[in-house]
Amino acid sequence: MEQKRMLIGGEWVEAGSGEWSDNLNPHSGEVICQVPSATVEDVDRAVEAAHKAYYETWREIHPADRAKLMFKLADAIDECADDIARMETADMGKPYNQSSGDVPATADIFRFYAGIADKIEGECLVTPAKTFGYTLHEPFGVVASITPWNFPVVMIGMKGAPALAAGNCTIFKPASSSPSTALELGRLATEVGFPPGVVQVITGEGGAMGSRLAGHPLVGKVTFTGSTAVGRKILEASINNIAKVTLELGGKTANIVLPDADMDMAVAAAARTIFLNCGQICTAGSRLLLHESIKDEFLAKLIPLAESLKVGDPFDEATKLGPISSKQQYDTVLSYIDTGKSEGATLLTGGSGPDDPALAHGFYVSPTIFGDVTADMTIAQEEIFGPVLSVTTFKDEDEAVEIANGTDYGLAAALWTRDVSAVHNLAARLEAGIVWVNCTNIFGPWMPYGGYKVSGLGFEAGIEGLKEFTRVKTVLIDTTDTPTTWPTE
Ligand code: NAP
């Protein structure tokens, strides 16, 4: 059994406790490797190493030289792209044909932020007479990056690239079910010359260790992507230290189709947004809101399309849906399917895994569509994070907005129409951090996003996302040589 060590202070180490966690392949159900189960003492070691690296080395390195290291890391990721994609697929079941797109995308995220690393500028302020003032955007020092299992390698880029570009040291804590690619990027960062302690990776179960990382007094910034429930715990943990926190949390995206929409485009996108990555995307269009006049025609196209998507071995090139990422998440998805049935929704297709003996040991769920879903049902309110679509109809735009905004989440929405007035009216009224129009799930490092309501705090990506990794210092200089007077004098 392969045992992968974690990266602390430039060394590949075991957990202080000597404990290991199993990493399962969700296709075969077999343990593929073990990683150290880090303890709070290991977290302390990593944070102290990052703190030391920041004050002794990293903050003295010119931003242009930081950028060069980041460009080298991007090239190294591209050179090992195939190995990284295979690790990702074996770890979390994403079809290889999708993982192999995630890896170059991650390299490009590092390039995007490397290009900005030496352009992070403050401002000259308009100050009172005989004074001069300016702002600086300074790093926090130590950043904790806690990431989920749905896009493991991309998440390392989305958090690590802006954190490093802004001049921070960063400690990655990947999800315990998908640690391999974070460790691999740690290895590449070391190889291309990042000083010890600047990039570190600790592994094992979130819980106590994750809370320590989020609440450690030497951590200045916590960036977290994951569920809203754990996001709340991160906020609690950060209270003592008043660490600055960015949270990218859950979603329940409404995908709204007006009667004048291009139906073929909208049908293809409705399937892709919920079944890509097995629905394990925070912005997956899990609620399809159809105008009542087009429901029957739309579903007559969508259901056969969903049934045609190949569910199977993630290393098969034809596969569109691999297994659900872990046994725990698989059980969660099946339990929501049961709830949908018991609350009166109509199961239109799917509901269980394919009847294929080759997949018997994996965590497979076929594309699942529920009709007759009312806005108050559990499957219309809670994030399932699996290939389960709920379909609800509306009679007019007001009702579409009411349903779309009627959950606690506010991460994203999508809208299908050619009516430019409807686009502007609805985009303004939708309570969501992203509104896609005639498209869905387009992302890139160029595009800032952040959840409304319980979907998040702060921003990821874009220049807004970079600013999250800096703190603003104002410097004000009295240019006279006269003593300051009291206000009353
Ligand atoms: P999760 O259970 O919240 O876990 C996320 C990360 O937090 C994992 O590394 C986890 O470690 C760690 N963790 C667990 N408990 C912790 C604690 N008490 N303190 C600190 N860290 C802790 O989320 P997930 O199931 O991995 O991912 C799915 C969720 O992520 C969904 O809700 C999805 O919507 C959300 N997501 C949001 C975005 C966005 O941009 N808004 C993007 C992708 C995913 P373990 O793995 O060891 O438990």
Coordinates of C-alpha atoms and ligand atoms in Angstrom, one line a residue:
M1 CA 0.0 0.0 0.0
E2 CA 1.4 3.4 -1.0
Q3 CA 1.8 5.8 1.8
K4 CA 2.1 9.5 0.7
R5 CA 3.7 11.9 3.2
M6 CA 2.6 15.5 3.7
L7 CA 4.7 18.6 3.1
I8 CA 5.6 20.6 6.2
G9 CA 8.5 23.1 6.3
G10 CA 10.0 21.7 3.1
E11 CA 10.1 18.1 4.5
W12 CA 7.9 15.1 3.5
V13 CA 6.6 13.9 6.9
E14 CA 4.2 11.5 8.6
A15 CA 1.7 12.8 11.1
G16 CA 3.1 13.2 14.6
S17 CA 0.6 10.7 15.8
G18 CA 1.8 8.1 13.2
E19 CA -1.9 7.7 12.1
W20 CA -2.8 7.3 8.5
S21 CA -6.1 7.8 6.6
D22 CA -7.3 5.6 3.8
N23 CA -7.9 7.1 0.4
L24 CA -10.6 5.2 -1.5
N25 CA -11.2 4.9 -5.3
P26 CA -14.9 5.5 -5.7
H27 CA -15.1 3.4 -8.8
S28 CA -13.7 0.2 -7.3
G29 CA -14.3 0.9 -3.6
E30 CA -10.6 -0.1 -2.9
V31 CA -8.1 1.8 -0.9
I32 CA -5.6 3.3 -3.3
C33 CA -3.2 4.9 -0.9
Q34 CA -2.9 6.3 2.6
V35 CA -2.1 9.8 3.7
P36 CA -1.1 11.1 7.1
S37 CA -3.9 12.0 9.5
A38 CA -2.5 15.3 10.6
T39 CA -3.2 16.4 14.2
V40 CA -3.4 19.9 15.7
E41 CA 0.3 19.6 16.6
D42 CA 1.1 19.0 12.9
V43 CA -1.0 22.1 12.1
D44 CA 1.0 24.1 14.6
R45 CA 4.2 22.9 13.0
A46 CA 3.0 23.9 9.5
V47 CA 1.8 27.3 10.6
E48 CA 5.1 28.0 12.5
A49 CA 7.0 26.9 9.4
A50 CA 4.9 29.2 7.2
H51 CA 5.3 32.1 9.6
K52 CA 9.1 31.7 9.7
A53 CA 9.3 31.3 5.9
Y54 CA 7.2 34.5 5.4
Y55 CA 9.4 36.6 7.8
E56 CA 12.8 35.1 6.9
T57 CA 12.5 34.6 3.2
W58 CA 9.3 35.1 1.2
R59 CA 8.6 38.7 2.0
E60 CA 12.1 39.7 0.9
I61 CA 11.6 38.1 -2.6
H62 CA 10.7 40.7 -5.2
P63 CA 7.2 40.2 -6.7
A64 CA 8.7 39.7 -10.2
D65 CA 10.7 36.8 -8.8
R66 CA 7.6 35.4 -7.1
A67 CA 5.9 35.6 -10.5
K68 CA 8.8 33.7 -12.1
L69 CA 8.4 30.8 -9.7
M70 CA 4.7 30.8 -10.3
F71 CA 5.2 30.6 -14.1
K72 CA 7.7 27.7 -13.5
L73 CA 5.1 25.9 -11.4
A74 CA 2.5 26.4 -14.2
D75 CA 4.9 24.8 -16.7
A76 CA 5.7 22.0 -14.3
I77 CA 1.9 21.3 -13.9
D78 CA 1.5 21.2 -17.7
E79 CA 4.5 18.8 -18.0
C80 CA 2.9 16.4 -15.5
A81 CA -0.6 17.0 -16.7
D82 CA -1.5 13.4 -17.5
D83 CA -0.2 12.0 -14.2
I84 CA -2.1 14.6 -12.3
A85 CA -5.3 14.0 -14.2
R86 CA -5.1 10.3 -13.6
M87 CA -4.5 10.9 -9.8
E88 CA -7.6 13.1 -9.7
T89 CA -9.8 10.6 -11.5
A90 CA -8.6 7.7 -9.3
D91 CA -9.1 9.8 -6.1
M92 CA -12.6 11.2 -6.7
G93 CA -14.1 9.5 -9.8
K94 CA -14.3 12.5 -12.1
P95 CA -14.1 11.1 -15.7
Y96 CA -10.5 11.3 -17.0
N97 CA -11.7 13.3 -20.0
Q98 CA -12.8 16.0 -17.6
S99 CA -9.8 15.8 -15.1
S100 CA -7.5 16.2 -18.1
G101 CA -9.1 19.6 -18.8
D102 CA -8.9 20.7 -15.1
V103 CA -5.1 20.3 -15.0
P104 CA -4.2 22.8 -17.8
A105 CA -6.9 25.1 -16.5
T106 CA -5.0 25.0 -13.1
A107 CA -1.7 25.8 -14.8
D108 CA -3.4 28.8 -16.5
I109 CA -4.8 30.0 -13.1
F110 CA -1.1 30.2 -11.9
R111 CA -0.1 32.0 -15.1
F112 CA -3.0 34.5 -14.7
Y113 CA -2.0 35.5 -11.2
A114 CA 1.7 35.3 -11.9
G115 CA 1.1 38.0 -14.5
I116 CA -0.4 40.2 -11.8
A117 CA 2.1 39.5 -9.0
D118 CA 4.3 42.5 -9.8
K119 CA 1.3 44.9 -10.5
I120 CA -0.3 45.0 -7.1
E121 CA -0.3 48.7 -6.5
G122 CA -1.7 51.1 -3.9
E123 CA -2.9 54.6 -4.5
C124 CA -1.8 58.1 -3.8
L125 CA -4.4 59.7 -1.6
V126 CA -5.7 63.3 -1.8
T127 CA -4.7 64.3 1.7
P128 CA -4.8 67.6 3.7
A129 CA -2.3 70.3 2.8
K130 CA 1.3 69.6 3.6
T131 CA 0.7 65.9 4.0
F132 CA 1.3 63.0 1.7
G133 CA -0.5 59.7 1.8
Y134 CA -0.6 56.5 0.0
T135 CA -1.9 53.0 0.4
L136 CA -0.1 49.6 0.2
H137 CA -1.7 46.2 -0.4
E138 CA 0.3 44.0 1.8
P139 CA 0.1 40.2 2.3
F140 CA -1.3 38.6 5.4
G141 CA 1.7 36.4 5.9
V142 CA 0.2 33.0 6.5
V143 CA -2.9 31.9 4.6
A144 CA -4.9 28.7 5.4
S145 CA -6.5 27.2 2.2
I146 CA -9.2 24.6 3.0
T147 CA -10.6 22.9 -0.1
P148 CA -13.4 20.4 -1.1
W149 CA -13.2 17.3 -3.2
N150 CA -15.2 18.3 -6.3
F151 CA -12.5 20.2 -8.1
P152 CA -9.4 19.3 -6.0
V153 CA -6.6 20.5 -8.3
V154 CA -8.5 23.6 -9.7
M155 CA -9.2 24.7 -6.1
I156 CA -5.5 24.6 -5.3
G157 CA -5.0 27.0 -8.2
M158 CA -8.0 29.2 -7.3
K159 CA -6.7 29.7 -3.8
G160 CA -3.0 29.2 -4.0
A161 CA -2.2 31.3 -7.1
P162 CA -3.7 34.6 -5.8
A163 CA -2.4 33.9 -2.3
L164 CA 1.2 33.4 -3.5
A165 CA 1.0 36.3 -6.1
A166 CA 0.0 38.6 -3.2
G167 CA 3.1 37.5 -1.3
N168 CA 1.6 35.1 1.2
C169 CA 2.8 31.7 2.3
T170 CA 0.0 29.2 2.0
I171 CA -1.0 25.9 3.8
F172 CA -3.3 23.7 1.8
K173 CA -5.7 21.3 3.6
P174 CA -7.3 19.3 0.8
A175 CA -10.5 17.2 1.4
S176 CA -9.6 13.9 2.9
S177 CA -11.2 12.0 0.1
S178 CA -9.1 13.7 -2.6
P179 CA -5.6 14.6 -1.3
S180 CA -3.3 13.3 -4.0
T181 CA -3.3 16.3 -6.5
A182 CA -2.6 18.8 -3.7
L183 CA 0.3 16.7 -2.6
E184 CA 1.5 16.5 -6.2
L185 CA 1.4 20.3 -6.6
G186 CA 3.3 20.6 -3.3
R187 CA 6.0 18.4 -4.8
L188 CA 6.1 20.4 -8.0
A189 CA 6.3 23.7 -6.0
T190 CA 9.2 22.4 -4.1
E191 CA 11.0 21.2 -7.3
V192 CA 10.6 24.5 -9.1
G193 CA 12.2 26.3 -6.2
F194 CA 9.6 27.7 -3.8
P195 CA 11.5 28.1 -0.5
P196 CA 10.6 25.7 2.3
G197 CA 7.5 26.7 4.2
V198 CA 6.0 28.8 1.4
V199 CA 3.8 26.1 0.0
Q200 CA 2.8 23.3 2.5
V201 CA 0.2 20.5 2.3
I202 CA -1.4 18.9 5.3
T203 CA -3.7 15.9 5.0
G204 CA -6.3 14.1 7.0
E205 CA -9.8 14.7 8.3
G206 CA -11.1 18.3 8.7
G207 CA -12.7 18.3 12.2
A208 CA -10.3 19.3 15.0
M209 CA -7.3 19.7 12.7
G210 CA -9.2 22.0 10.3
S211 CA -10.6 24.1 13.1
R212 CA -7.1 24.6 14.5
L213 CA -5.9 25.7 11.1
A214 CA -8.7 28.2 10.7
G215 CA -8.3 29.5 14.3
H216 CA -4.5 29.5 14.6
P217 CA -3.3 32.8 16.0
L218 CA -0.5 33.1 13.4
V219 CA -2.9 32.6 10.5
G220 CA -4.0 35.9 9.1
K221 CA -6.3 34.8 6.4
V222 CA -8.5 31.7 5.9
T223 CA -9.9 30.9 2.4
F224 CA -12.4 28.1 2.5
T225 CA -14.5 26.4 -0.2
G226 CA -17.0 23.8 1.0
S227 CA -20.4 23.4 2.6
T228 CA -22.3 26.1 4.3
A229 CA -22.3 24.0 7.5
V230 CA -18.5 23.8 7.7
G231 CA -18.2 27.4 6.5
R232 CA -20.1 28.4 9.7
K233 CA -17.6 26.3 11.8
I234 CA -14.7 28.1 10.0
L235 CA -16.1 31.5 11.0
E236 CA -16.5 30.3 14.6
A237 CA -12.9 29.1 14.6
S238 CA -11.6 32.4 13.2
I239 CA -13.3 34.5 15.9
N240 CA -10.5 34.5 18.5
N241 CA -7.9 35.6 16.0
I242 CA -10.4 37.8 13.9
A243 CA -8.7 36.2 10.9
K244 CA -10.0 37.5 7.7
V245 CA -12.1 34.8 6.1
T246 CA -13.3 34.1 2.6
L247 CA -16.1 31.5 2.2
E248 CA -17.2 29.9 -1.0
L249 CA -20.1 27.8 0.0
G250 CA -23.1 25.8 -1.2
G251 CA -25.6 26.6 -3.9
K252 CA -29.0 25.7 -5.3
T253 CA -28.8 27.3 -8.8
A254 CA -32.1 28.1 -10.5
N255 CA -31.9 27.5 -14.3
I256 CA -34.8 29.6 -15.6
V257 CA -36.1 29.0 -19.1
L258 CA -38.5 31.6 -20.6
P259 CA -40.9 30.6 -23.4
D260 CA -38.8 32.4 -26.1
A261 CA -35.6 30.6 -25.3
D262 CA -33.6 28.7 -27.9
M263 CA -34.9 25.3 -26.7
D264 CA -32.1 23.1 -28.1
M265 CA -29.4 25.3 -26.4
A266 CA -31.3 25.4 -23.2
V267 CA -32.0 21.6 -23.1
A268 CA -28.3 20.8 -23.7
A269 CA -27.2 23.2 -21.0
A270 CA -29.8 22.0 -18.5
A271 CA -28.3 18.5 -18.8
R272 CA -24.7 19.6 -18.7
T273 CA -25.1 21.9 -15.7
I274 CA -26.5 19.2 -13.4
F275 CA -24.8 16.1 -14.8
L276 CA -21.3 17.4 -15.4
N277 CA -19.0 16.1 -12.6
C278 CA -22.0 14.1 -11.4
G279 CA -23.7 17.2 -10.2
Q280 CA -20.9 17.9 -7.7
I281 CA -20.5 21.5 -8.7
C282 CA -21.5 24.3 -6.3
T283 CA -23.2 26.2 -9.2
A284 CA -24.8 23.1 -10.7
G285 CA -28.2 24.1 -12.1
S286 CA -30.1 21.8 -9.7
R287 CA -33.4 23.6 -10.1
L288 CA -34.8 23.7 -13.6
L289 CA -37.6 26.4 -13.7
L290 CA -39.6 26.0 -16.9
H291 CA -42.3 28.3 -18.2
E292 CA -45.5 26.2 -18.0
S293 CA -46.1 26.6 -21.7
I294 CA -42.8 24.7 -22.7
K295 CA -42.6 22.1 -20.0
D296 CA -43.8 19.1 -22.0
E297 CA -41.7 19.8 -25.1
F298 CA -38.7 20.6 -23.0
L299 CA -38.9 17.4 -20.9
A300 CA -39.5 15.3 -24.0
K301 CA -36.1 16.4 -25.2
L302 CA -34.3 16.5 -21.8
I303 CA -35.2 13.0 -20.5
P304 CA -33.8 11.0 -23.5
L305 CA -30.7 13.2 -23.5
A306 CA -30.2 12.4 -19.8
E307 CA -30.7 8.7 -20.4
S308 CA -28.2 8.8 -23.3
L309 CA -25.3 10.0 -21.0
K310 CA -22.9 7.1 -20.4
V311 CA -22.4 6.4 -16.7
G312 CA -19.4 4.2 -16.0
D313 CA -15.7 3.7 -15.4
P314 CA -14.2 7.2 -15.2
F315 CA -11.2 6.1 -17.3
D316 CA -13.5 5.1 -20.2
E317 CA -13.3 7.9 -22.8
A318 CA -17.0 7.6 -23.5
T319 CA -18.0 8.1 -19.9
K320 CA -19.9 11.3 -19.0
L321 CA -20.7 10.5 -15.4
G322 CA -18.3 8.7 -13.1
P323 CA -19.1 7.5 -9.6
I324 CA -20.1 9.9 -6.8
S325 CA -16.9 10.9 -5.1
S326 CA -17.3 9.1 -1.8
K327 CA -19.5 6.5 -0.1
Q328 CA -20.7 9.2 2.3
Q329 CA -21.8 11.5 -0.5
Y330 CA -23.3 8.6 -2.4
D331 CA -25.5 7.8 0.7
T332 CA -26.5 11.4 0.9
V333 CA -27.6 11.5 -2.7
L334 CA -29.6 8.3 -2.4
S335 CA -31.3 9.6 0.7
Y336 CA -32.3 12.8 -1.1
I337 CA -33.8 10.7 -3.9
D338 CA -35.9 8.8 -1.3
T339 CA -37.0 12.1 0.2
G340 CA -38.0 13.4 -3.2
K341 CA -40.2 10.4 -3.8
S342 CA -41.7 10.4 -0.3
E343 CA -42.6 14.1 -0.5
G344 CA -44.5 13.5 -3.7
A345 CA -42.2 14.5 -6.6
T346 CA -42.5 12.4 -9.7
L347 CA -39.4 10.4 -10.6
L348 CA -39.0 10.9 -14.4
T349 CA -35.8 9.0 -14.9
G350 CA -32.8 7.6 -12.9
G351 CA -33.1 7.2 -9.1
S352 CA -30.4 4.5 -8.7
G353 CA -27.2 3.3 -10.3
P354 CA -26.9 1.5 -13.6
D355 CA -27.5 -2.2 -13.6
D356 CA -24.0 -3.1 -14.6
P357 CA -22.0 -5.7 -12.7
A358 CA -18.8 -4.0 -13.6
L359 CA -19.9 -1.0 -11.5
A360 CA -21.3 -3.0 -8.6
H361 CA -18.5 -1.9 -6.2
G362 CA -18.6 1.8 -7.1
F363 CA -20.8 4.7 -5.9
Y364 CA -22.8 5.2 -9.1
V365 CA -26.0 7.1 -9.6
S366 CA -27.6 7.6 -13.0
P367 CA -28.9 11.0 -14.2
T368 CA -32.0 11.6 -12.1
I369 CA -34.8 14.0 -12.9
F370 CA -37.8 14.7 -10.7
G371 CA -40.9 16.4 -12.1
D372 CA -43.8 18.1 -10.2
V373 CA -41.4 19.5 -7.7
T374 CA -42.9 22.3 -5.6
A375 CA -40.7 25.1 -4.3
D376 CA -41.1 24.0 -0.6
M377 CA -39.9 20.4 -1.2
T378 CA -36.6 19.4 0.4
I379 CA -35.1 18.5 -2.9
A380 CA -35.9 22.1 -4.1
Q381 CA -34.4 23.7 -1.0
E382 CA -31.3 21.7 0.0
E383 CA -28.1 21.2 -1.8
I384 CA -27.9 17.6 -2.9
F385 CA -24.5 17.8 -4.7
G386 CA -25.3 14.9 -7.0
P387 CA -26.8 14.2 -10.4
V388 CA -30.4 15.0 -9.3
L389 CA -32.5 17.6 -11.1
S390 CA -35.7 19.0 -9.8
V391 CA -38.2 20.5 -12.3
T392 CA -40.7 23.2 -11.3
T393 CA -42.9 25.3 -13.6
F394 CA -43.8 29.0 -13.4
K395 CA -46.5 31.1 -15.0
D396 CA -44.8 34.5 -15.3
E397 CA -41.5 36.3 -14.6
D398 CA -42.6 37.3 -11.1
E399 CA -43.2 33.8 -10.1
A400 CA -39.9 32.7 -11.6
V401 CA -38.1 35.2 -9.5
E402 CA -40.0 34.3 -6.4
I403 CA -39.1 30.6 -6.8
A404 CA -35.5 31.3 -7.8
N405 CA -34.9 33.5 -4.8
G406 CA -36.8 31.2 -2.5
T407 CA -33.9 29.3 -0.9
D408 CA -31.3 30.3 1.6
Y409 CA -28.6 30.0 -1.1
G410 CA -27.6 32.7 -3.5
L411 CA -24.6 31.4 -5.4
A412 CA -25.7 31.5 -9.1
A413 CA -28.6 31.6 -11.5
A414 CA -29.0 31.0 -15.2
L415 CA -31.5 32.6 -17.5
W416 CA -32.5 31.5 -21.0
T417 CA -34.3 34.1 -23.2
R418 CA -33.6 36.3 -26.3
D419 CA -35.7 39.2 -24.7
V420 CA -33.2 41.8 -23.8
S421 CA -35.6 43.6 -21.4
A422 CA -36.3 40.3 -19.6
V423 CA -32.5 39.8 -19.3
H424 CA -32.0 43.1 -17.5
N425 CA -35.1 42.9 -15.4
L426 CA -34.5 39.4 -14.2
A427 CA -30.7 39.8 -13.7
A428 CA -31.3 42.7 -11.4
R429 CA -33.9 40.8 -9.4
L430 CA -32.1 37.5 -8.9
E431 CA -30.4 37.2 -5.6
A432 CA -27.3 35.5 -6.8
G433 CA -23.6 36.3 -7.1
I434 CA -23.5 35.1 -10.7
V435 CA -26.2 35.4 -13.4
W436 CA -25.4 33.5 -16.6
V437 CA -27.6 34.4 -19.6
N438 CA -27.9 31.9 -22.4
C439 CA -25.0 30.0 -20.9
T440 CA -24.1 28.2 -17.6
N441 CA -21.1 27.4 -15.6
I442 CA -18.5 29.4 -17.5
F443 CA -15.7 30.2 -15.1
G444 CA -12.1 31.4 -15.2
P445 CA -9.6 33.2 -13.1
W446 CA -10.7 36.4 -14.9
M447 CA -14.2 36.2 -13.4
P448 CA -14.8 37.3 -9.8
Y449 CA -17.6 35.4 -8.0
G450 CA -18.9 35.3 -4.5
G451 CA -22.1 33.9 -3.0
Y452 CA -25.1 36.0 -1.9
K453 CA -26.9 34.9 1.3
V454 CA -25.6 31.7 2.9
S455 CA -23.6 30.9 -0.3
G456 CA -20.5 32.9 0.8
L457 CA -18.5 35.7 2.1
G458 CA -16.0 37.7 0.0
F459 CA -14.8 36.8 -3.5
E460 CA -12.9 34.2 -5.4
A461 CA -11.0 34.8 -8.7
G462 CA -10.5 37.9 -10.7
I463 CA -8.9 41.0 -9.3
E464 CA -11.5 41.0 -6.5
G465 CA -10.3 37.5 -5.5
L466 CA -6.7 38.7 -5.5
K467 CA -7.5 41.6 -3.2
E468 CA -8.9 39.1 -0.7
F469 CA -5.3 38.0 -0.1
T470 CA -4.1 41.5 0.7
R471 CA -4.7 44.0 3.5
V472 CA -4.6 47.7 3.0
K473 CA -2.1 49.8 4.9
T474 CA -2.3 53.6 4.8
V475 CA 0.9 55.6 5.1
L476 CA 0.4 59.3 6.0
I477 CA 3.4 61.7 6.1
D478 CA 3.5 65.2 7.5
T479 CA 5.8 67.1 5.2
T480 CA 6.2 70.2 7.4
D481 CA 8.6 70.7 10.3
T482 CA 6.1 72.3 12.6
P483 CA 4.7 70.6 15.7
T484 CA 1.1 69.5 15.6
T485 CA -1.4 71.8 17.3
W486 CA -4.4 70.8 19.3
P487 CA -7.8 71.1 17.5
T488 CA -8.8 74.1 19.7
E489 CA -5.6 76.2 19.1
Ligands
NAP1 P1 -17.1 20.2 3.3 O1 -17.6 18.9 3.9 O2 -17.6 21.5 3.8 O3 -15.5 20.1 3.3 C1 -14.7 21.1 2.8 C2 -13.3 21.1 3.4 O4 -13.4 21.4 4.8 C3 -12.7 19.7 3.4 O5 -11.3 19.8 3.2 C4 -13.0 19.2 4.8 O6 -12.1 18.2 5.3 C5 -12.8 20.5 5.6 N1 -13.4 20.4 6.9 C6 -14.4 19.6 7.4 N2 -14.7 20.0 8.7 C7 -13.9 21.0 9.0 C8 -13.8 21.9 10.2 N3 -14.5 21.7 11.3 N4 -12.9 22.9 10.1 C9 -12.1 23.1 9.0 N5 -12.2 22.3 7.9 C10 -13.1 21.3 7.9 O7 -17.4 20.2 1.7 P2 -17.2 19.1 0.6 O8 -18.3 18.1 0.9 O9 -15.8 18.7 0.6 O10 -17.6 19.9 -0.7 C11 -18.9 20.1 -1.1 C12 -19.4 21.5 -0.8 O11 -18.5 22.5 -1.3 C13 -20.7 21.8 -1.4 O12 -21.5 22.4 -0.4 C14 -20.4 22.7 -2.5 O13 -21.4 23.6 -2.9 C15 -19.3 23.5 -2.0 N6 -18.5 24.1 -3.0 C16 -18.6 25.5 -3.2 C17 -17.9 26.1 -4.2 C18 -18.0 27.6 -4.4 O14 -17.2 28.2 -5.1 N7 -19.0 28.3 -3.8 C19 -17.1 25.4 -5.0 C20 -17.0 24.0 -4.8 C21 -17.7 23.4 -3.8 P3 -12.5 16.6 5.2 O15 -12.6 16.3 3.7 O16 -11.4 16.0 5.9 O17 -13.9 16.5 5.9

